[in-house]
XYZ file of C-alpha atoms in Angstrom:
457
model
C 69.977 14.140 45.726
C 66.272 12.129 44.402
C 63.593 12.122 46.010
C 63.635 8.208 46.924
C 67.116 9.070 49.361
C 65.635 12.299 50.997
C 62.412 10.209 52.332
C 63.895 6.575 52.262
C 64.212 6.411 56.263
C 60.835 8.581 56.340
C 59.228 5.873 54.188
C 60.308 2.914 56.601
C 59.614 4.881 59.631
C 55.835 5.548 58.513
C 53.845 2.811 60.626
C 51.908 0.487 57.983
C 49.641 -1.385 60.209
C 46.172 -1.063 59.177
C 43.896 1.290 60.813
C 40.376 1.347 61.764
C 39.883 4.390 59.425
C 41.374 2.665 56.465
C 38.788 3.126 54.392
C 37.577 6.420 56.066
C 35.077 8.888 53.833
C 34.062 12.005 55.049
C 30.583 12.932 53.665
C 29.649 16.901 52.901
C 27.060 16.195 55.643
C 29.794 15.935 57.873
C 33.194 18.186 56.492
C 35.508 18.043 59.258
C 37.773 14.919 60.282
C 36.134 14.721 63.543
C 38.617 13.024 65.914
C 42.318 13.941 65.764
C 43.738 9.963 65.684
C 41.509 10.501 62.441
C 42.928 13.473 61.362
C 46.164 11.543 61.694
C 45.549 8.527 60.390
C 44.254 10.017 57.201
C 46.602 12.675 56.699
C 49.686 9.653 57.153
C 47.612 7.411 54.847
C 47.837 10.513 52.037
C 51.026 10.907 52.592
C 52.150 7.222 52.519
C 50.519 6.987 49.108
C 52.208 9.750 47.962
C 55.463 8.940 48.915
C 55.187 5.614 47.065
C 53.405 7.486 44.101
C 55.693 10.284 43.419
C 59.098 9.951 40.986
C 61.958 8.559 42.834
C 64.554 10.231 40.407
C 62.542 13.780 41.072
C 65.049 16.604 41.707
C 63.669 17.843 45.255
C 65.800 21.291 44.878
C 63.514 22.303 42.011
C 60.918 22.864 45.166
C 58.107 24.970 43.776
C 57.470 21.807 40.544
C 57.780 19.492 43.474
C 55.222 20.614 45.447
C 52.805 21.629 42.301
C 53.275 18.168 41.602
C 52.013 16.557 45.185
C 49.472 19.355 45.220
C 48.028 17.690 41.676
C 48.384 14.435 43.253
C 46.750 15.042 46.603
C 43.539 16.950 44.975
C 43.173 13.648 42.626
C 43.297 11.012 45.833
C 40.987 13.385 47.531
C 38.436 13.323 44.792
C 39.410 9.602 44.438
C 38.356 8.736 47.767
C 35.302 11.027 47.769
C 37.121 12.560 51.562
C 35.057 15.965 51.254
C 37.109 18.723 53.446
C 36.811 22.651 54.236
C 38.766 24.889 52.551
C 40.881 25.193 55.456
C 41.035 21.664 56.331
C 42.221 21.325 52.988
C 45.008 24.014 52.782
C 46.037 22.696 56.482
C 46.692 18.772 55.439
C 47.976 19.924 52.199
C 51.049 22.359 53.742
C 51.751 20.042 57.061
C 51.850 16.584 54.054
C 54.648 18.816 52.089
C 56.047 19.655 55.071
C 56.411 16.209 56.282
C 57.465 15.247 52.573
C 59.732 17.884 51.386
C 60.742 19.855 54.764
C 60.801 19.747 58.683
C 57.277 18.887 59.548
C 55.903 20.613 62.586
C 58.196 22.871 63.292
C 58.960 24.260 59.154
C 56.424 27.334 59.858
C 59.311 28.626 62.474
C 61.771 28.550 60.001
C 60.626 31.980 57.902
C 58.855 33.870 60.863
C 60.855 36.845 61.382
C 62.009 37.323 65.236
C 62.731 33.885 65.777
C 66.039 33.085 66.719
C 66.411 29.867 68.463
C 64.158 26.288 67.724
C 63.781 24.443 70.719
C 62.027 20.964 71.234
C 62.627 19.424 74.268
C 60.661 15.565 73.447
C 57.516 15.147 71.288
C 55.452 17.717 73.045
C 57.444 20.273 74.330
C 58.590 22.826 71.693
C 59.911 26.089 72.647
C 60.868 29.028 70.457
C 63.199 32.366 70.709
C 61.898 35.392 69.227
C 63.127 39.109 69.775
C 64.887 37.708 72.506
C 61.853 36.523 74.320
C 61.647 32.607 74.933
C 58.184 31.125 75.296
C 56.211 28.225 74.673
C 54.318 27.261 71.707
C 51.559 24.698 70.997
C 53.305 22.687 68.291
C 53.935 19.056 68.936
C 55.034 16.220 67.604
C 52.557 12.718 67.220
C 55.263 11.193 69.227
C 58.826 10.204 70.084
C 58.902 8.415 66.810
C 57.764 11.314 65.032
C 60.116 13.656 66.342
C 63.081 11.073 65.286
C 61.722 10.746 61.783
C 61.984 14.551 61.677
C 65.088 14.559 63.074
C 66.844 12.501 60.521
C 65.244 14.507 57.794
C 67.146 17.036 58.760
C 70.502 15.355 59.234
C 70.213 12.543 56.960
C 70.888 15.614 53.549
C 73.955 16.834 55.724
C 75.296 13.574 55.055
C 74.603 12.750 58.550
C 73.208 9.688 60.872
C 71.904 9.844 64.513
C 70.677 6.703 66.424
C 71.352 4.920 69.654
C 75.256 3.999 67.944
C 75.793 7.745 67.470
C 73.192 9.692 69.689
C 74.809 13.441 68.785
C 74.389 15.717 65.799
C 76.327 19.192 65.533
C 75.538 20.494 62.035
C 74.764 23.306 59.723
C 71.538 23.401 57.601
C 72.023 24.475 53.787
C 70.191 27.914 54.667
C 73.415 28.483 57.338
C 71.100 27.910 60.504
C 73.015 25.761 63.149
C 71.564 22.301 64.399
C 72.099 20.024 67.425
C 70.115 16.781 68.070
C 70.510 14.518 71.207
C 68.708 10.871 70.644
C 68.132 8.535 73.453
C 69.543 6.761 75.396
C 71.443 9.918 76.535
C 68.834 11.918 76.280
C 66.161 10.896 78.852
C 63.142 11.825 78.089
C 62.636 11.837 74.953
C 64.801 13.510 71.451
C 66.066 17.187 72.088
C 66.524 19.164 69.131
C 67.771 23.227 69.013
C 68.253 24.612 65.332
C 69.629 28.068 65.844
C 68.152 30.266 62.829
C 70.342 32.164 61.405
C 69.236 36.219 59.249
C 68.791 35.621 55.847
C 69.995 38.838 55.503
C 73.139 39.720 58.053
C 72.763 42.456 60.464
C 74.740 45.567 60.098
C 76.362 47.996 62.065
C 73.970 50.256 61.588
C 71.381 47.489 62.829
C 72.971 47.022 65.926
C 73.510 50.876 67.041
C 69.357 50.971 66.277
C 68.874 48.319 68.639
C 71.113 50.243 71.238
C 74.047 47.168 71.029
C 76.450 49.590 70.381
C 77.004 53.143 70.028
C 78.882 54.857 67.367
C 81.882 55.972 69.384
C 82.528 52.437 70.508
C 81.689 51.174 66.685
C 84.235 53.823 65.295
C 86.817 52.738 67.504
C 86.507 49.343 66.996
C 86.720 49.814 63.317
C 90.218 51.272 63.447
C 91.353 48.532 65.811
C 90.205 46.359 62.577
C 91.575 48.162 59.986
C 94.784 48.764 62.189
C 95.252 44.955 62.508
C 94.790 44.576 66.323
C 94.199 40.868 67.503
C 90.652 40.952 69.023
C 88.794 38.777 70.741
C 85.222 38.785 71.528
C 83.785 37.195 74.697
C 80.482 36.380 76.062
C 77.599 33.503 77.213
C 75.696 31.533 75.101
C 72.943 33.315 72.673
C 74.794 36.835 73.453
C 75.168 37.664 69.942
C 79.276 37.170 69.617
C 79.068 35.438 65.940
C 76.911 38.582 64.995
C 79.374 41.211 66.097
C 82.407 39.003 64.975
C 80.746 39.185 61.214
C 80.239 42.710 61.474
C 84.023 43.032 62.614
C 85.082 41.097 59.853
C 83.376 43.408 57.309
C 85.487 46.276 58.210
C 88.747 44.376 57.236
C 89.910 45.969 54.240
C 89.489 44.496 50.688
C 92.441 43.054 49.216
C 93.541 41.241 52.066
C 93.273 37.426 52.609
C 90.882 35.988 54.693
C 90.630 32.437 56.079
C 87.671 31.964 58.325
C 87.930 28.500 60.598
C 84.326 27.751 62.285
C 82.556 24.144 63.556
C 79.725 25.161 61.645
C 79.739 28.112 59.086
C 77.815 31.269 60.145
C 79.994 34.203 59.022
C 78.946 35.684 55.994
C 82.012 38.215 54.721
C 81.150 40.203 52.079
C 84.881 40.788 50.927
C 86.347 39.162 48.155
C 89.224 37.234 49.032
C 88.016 34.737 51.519
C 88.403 31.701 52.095
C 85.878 29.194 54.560
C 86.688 25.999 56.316
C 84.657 24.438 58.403
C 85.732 21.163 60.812
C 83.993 17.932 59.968
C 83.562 15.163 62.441
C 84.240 11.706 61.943
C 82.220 9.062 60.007
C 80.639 6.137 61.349
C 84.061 4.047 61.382
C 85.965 7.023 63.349
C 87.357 7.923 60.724
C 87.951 11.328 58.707
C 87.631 13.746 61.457
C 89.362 17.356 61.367
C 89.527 19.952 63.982
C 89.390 23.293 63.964
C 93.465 22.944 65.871
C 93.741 20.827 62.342
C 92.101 23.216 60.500
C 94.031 26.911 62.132
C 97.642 24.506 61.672
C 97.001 24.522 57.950
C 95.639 28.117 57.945
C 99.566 28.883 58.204
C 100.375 27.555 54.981
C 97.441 29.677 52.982
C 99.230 33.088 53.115
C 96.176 34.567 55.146
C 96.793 38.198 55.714
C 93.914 37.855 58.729
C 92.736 34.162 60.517
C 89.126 34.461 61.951
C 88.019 31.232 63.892
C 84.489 31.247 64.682
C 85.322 30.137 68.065
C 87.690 28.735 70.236
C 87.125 26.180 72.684
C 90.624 23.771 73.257
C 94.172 23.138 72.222
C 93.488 25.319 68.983
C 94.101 28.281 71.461
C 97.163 27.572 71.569
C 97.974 27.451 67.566
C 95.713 30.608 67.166
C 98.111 32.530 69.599
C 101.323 31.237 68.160
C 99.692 32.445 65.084
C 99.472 36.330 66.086
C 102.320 36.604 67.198
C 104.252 35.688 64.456
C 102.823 37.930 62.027
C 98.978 37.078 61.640
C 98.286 40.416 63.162
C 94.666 41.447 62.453
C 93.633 38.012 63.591
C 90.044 37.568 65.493
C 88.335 34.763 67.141
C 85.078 34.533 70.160
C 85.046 32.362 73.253
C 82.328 31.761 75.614
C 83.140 33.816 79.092
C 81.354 35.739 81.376
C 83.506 39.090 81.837
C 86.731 40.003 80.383
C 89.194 38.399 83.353
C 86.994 35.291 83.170
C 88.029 35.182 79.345
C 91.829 35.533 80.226
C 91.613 32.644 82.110
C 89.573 30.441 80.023
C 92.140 31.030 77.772
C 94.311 29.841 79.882
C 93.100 26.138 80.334
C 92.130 25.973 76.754
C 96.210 26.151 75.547
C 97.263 24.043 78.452
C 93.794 21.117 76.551
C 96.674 21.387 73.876
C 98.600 19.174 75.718
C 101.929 21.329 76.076
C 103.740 21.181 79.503
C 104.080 24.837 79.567
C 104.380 26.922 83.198
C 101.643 29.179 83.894
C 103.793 32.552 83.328
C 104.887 31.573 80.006
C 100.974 31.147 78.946
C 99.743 34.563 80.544
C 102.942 35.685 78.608
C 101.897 34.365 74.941
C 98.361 35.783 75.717
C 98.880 39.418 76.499
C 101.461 39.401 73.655
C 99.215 38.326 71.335
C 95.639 39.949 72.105
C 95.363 43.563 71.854
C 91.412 43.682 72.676
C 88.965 42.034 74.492
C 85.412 43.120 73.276
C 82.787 41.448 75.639
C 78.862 41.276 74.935
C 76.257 40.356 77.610
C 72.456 38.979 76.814
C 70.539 41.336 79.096
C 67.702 40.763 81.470
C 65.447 41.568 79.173
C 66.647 39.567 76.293
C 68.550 42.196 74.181
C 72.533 41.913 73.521
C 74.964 44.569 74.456
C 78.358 45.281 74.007
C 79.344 45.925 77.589
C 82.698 45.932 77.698
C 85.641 46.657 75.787
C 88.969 46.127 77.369
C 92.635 46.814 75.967
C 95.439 43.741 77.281
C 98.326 46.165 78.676
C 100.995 43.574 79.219
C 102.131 41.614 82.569
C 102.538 42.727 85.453
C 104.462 40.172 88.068
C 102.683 37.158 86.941
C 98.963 38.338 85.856
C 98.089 40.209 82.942
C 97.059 43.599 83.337
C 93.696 45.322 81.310
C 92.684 48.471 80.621
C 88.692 49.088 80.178
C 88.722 51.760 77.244
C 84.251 51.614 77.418
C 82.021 50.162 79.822
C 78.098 49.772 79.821
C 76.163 51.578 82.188
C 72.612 50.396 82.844
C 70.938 53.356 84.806
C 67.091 51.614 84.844
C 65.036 49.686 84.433
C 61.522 50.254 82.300
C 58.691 48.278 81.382
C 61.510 45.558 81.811
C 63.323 47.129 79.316
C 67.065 47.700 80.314
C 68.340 51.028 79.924
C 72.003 52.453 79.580
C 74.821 53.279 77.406
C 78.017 51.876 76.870
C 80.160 55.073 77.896
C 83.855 55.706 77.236
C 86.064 55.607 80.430
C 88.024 58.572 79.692
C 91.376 56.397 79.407
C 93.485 56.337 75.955
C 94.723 52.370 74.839
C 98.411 52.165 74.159
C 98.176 50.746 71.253
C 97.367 54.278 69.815
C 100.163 54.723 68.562
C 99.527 51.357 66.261
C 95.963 53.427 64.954
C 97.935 56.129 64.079
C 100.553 54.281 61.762
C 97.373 53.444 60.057
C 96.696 56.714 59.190
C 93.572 56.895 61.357
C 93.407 59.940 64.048
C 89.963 59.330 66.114
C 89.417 62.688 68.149
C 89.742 62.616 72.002
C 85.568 62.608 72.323
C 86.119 59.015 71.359
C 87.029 58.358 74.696
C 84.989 61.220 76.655
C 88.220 62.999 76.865
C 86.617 66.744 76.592
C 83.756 65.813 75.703
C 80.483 66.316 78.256
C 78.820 63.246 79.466
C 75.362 62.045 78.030
């Protein structure tokens, strides 16, 4: 993509009127830019003559000879106009200009701190950031609504993307794999809302999430020979609790060789094995047209020979095809959904095959489900902002008409310190039928697995 289509729509949102600092000089007597509508107004004049200056045809993707080449220009219309800066003023207009030019103004310095998580701007002057699970309040903000917008659609406008008042929603996925959502007026009230959801350059591991006390090793051993033993799993939990994280690490224990087809809205899962293959839905373009679902999207799955389905998430009628789908051979098949506890998943699960529009009784659903899901692994965001694995639950089968679970671990929070939660998710001391299913594998996992003769810690 050239430069001229990245910053087009920057370029006409840039207000031209003229300005009573037009012809602003800042003397060595006086090195600052003493009032910040000055600041402003001469670090968009800079940049306004730089976007008109620079090569339209310039390949932006070759980033570092982009920005040595704005850096050349800016020094020279510095020096031009005799503005006389500090060496910080300098290195301060210089990085927020490329920002503005070449990434996501204000809020690019969030994008490569480590710890943050979550991006959250909530109108021009409220932005609020996650990091290690801690949200709080920064003192970024935007020049106004119109700057926020212009930022906004610098972001989507790459993805191929438009947001304005004819299509005020944006669901997308940055080319770095980070998720983002934008909400324009008029449905959003007061002002643009933006959330980009930052996603580890490099993906956590198993090991990563036993140090952080997520999981234990028992629980992580057991759940990889439910993997490798092709159990249908599904993995619950609220918003921000870290299920797309412990889905990817459950992916990386299926075994190589096998075919994988991973079905997301936006996609996060980064499988290290070699036969994959990733689709991701795409919503409709501005005539309506072109849209496909993830229910489009599992439907074709069937006709790729997948040896294992993974769908980032389910949220509708593509329940429905996802269960069909285990239980007619797609065992080994994994997918999250947004719950609060185990039973609460069941039943979500529930109303999301009857949003596929099927007439079917209430039995006959409960039915499908336990027939098809083998384990429910829930994860919890804590008090104190960590994610847990506090739950993981075998489906037994029916019994009458409600389907009947079996918790095989279950966290135990014993206190509470420095507002640090403390516990450990502890085997219940009861065996999963499905043993039998582990062992066929060729994988015995000794009774301590489940605190069967084994002492208590």
């Amino acid at each position: 993509m050239s430069l001229l289509k990245r910053i087009e729509r920057n370029q006409e949102s840039i207000q031209s009127e003229p300005s009573k600092l037009q012809e602003l000089r800042v003397k060595r007597s006086s090195p600052t830019v003493g009032s910040k509508d000055a600041y402003l107004d001469l670090k968009n004049r800079i940049q306004q003559r730089l976007i008109a200056e620079l090569d339209p045809g310039m390949d932006i993707t070759q980033t570092a000879e982009v920005r040595a080449t704005i850096q050349e220009m800016f020094e020279a219309m510095l020096a031009e106009e005799s503005i006389v800066l500090t060496r910080n003023e300098r290195r301060r207009l210089f990085e927020q200009i490329v920002a503005e030019i070449l990434g996501y103004g204000p809020l690019e310095q969030f994008l490569n701190t480590p710890g943050i998580t979550e991006v959250m701007v909530n109108g021009p002057k409220n932005v609020f950031v996650e990091q290690s699970g801690k949200l709080s309040r920064t003192n970024v903000t935007f020049e106004d609504n119109d700057h926020l917008l212009r930022i906004i659609d610098r972001i989507v406008a790459p993805l191929g993307r438009r947001i304005d008042e004819g299509s005020p929603m944006v669901d997308a996925r940055l080319p770095d794999g980070s998720r983002v959502n934008a909400v324009v007026p008029p449905i959003a009230l007061h002002g643009a809302a933006l959330t980009i959801r930052i996603f580890s350059k490099i993906p956590f591991t198993v090991e990563n999430l036993i140090e952080f006390g997520s999981i234990t090793p028992e629980a992580v051993e057991f759940l990889k020979a439910c993997v490798i033993s092709k159990l249908n799993i599904l993995i619950s939990g609220g918003t921000g609790s870290g299920k797309t994280t412990l889905l990817n690490i459950m992916s990386s224990f299926i075994p190589d060789g096998e075919r994988i087809v991973t079905i997301e809205n936006a996609a996060e899962l980064q499988l290290r094995q070699d036969h994959v293959v990733t689709l991701e839905s795409r919503e409709a373009n501005v005539e309506g047209r072109g849209a496909v679902t993830i229910r489009d999207l599992v439907i074709n799955s069937l006709r790729m020979r997948p040896d294992r389905i993974v769908v980032g998430e389910v949220r509708g009628g593509e329940a429905l095809d996802m269960l069909q789908a285990m239980n007619t051979g797609h065992d080994g098949s994994m997918t999250t959904g947004h719950a609060n506890n185990t039973r609460d998943m069941l039943a979500r699960l529930e109303t999301m095959v009857l949003m596929a529009g099927m007439d079917l009784p209430h039995r006959a659903i409960r039915e499908q489900i336990a027939a098809a899901v083998h384990l429910v692994v829930h994860q919890d965001r804590m008090r104190d902002g960590t994610r847990k694995v506090t739950s993981i639950s075998e489906i037994q089968g029916m019994e009458g008409d409600i389907i009947t679970t079996s918790e095989i671990f279950r966290f135990e929070q014993t206190n509470i310190e420095n507002g640090k939660v403390i516990g450990r998710l502890r085997p219940t001391g009861l065996r999963p039928k499905f043993m039998w299913k582990i062992q066929e594998s060729g994988i015995m996992l000794p009774p301590s697995i489940f605190g069967i003769g084994a002492r208590r810690r």
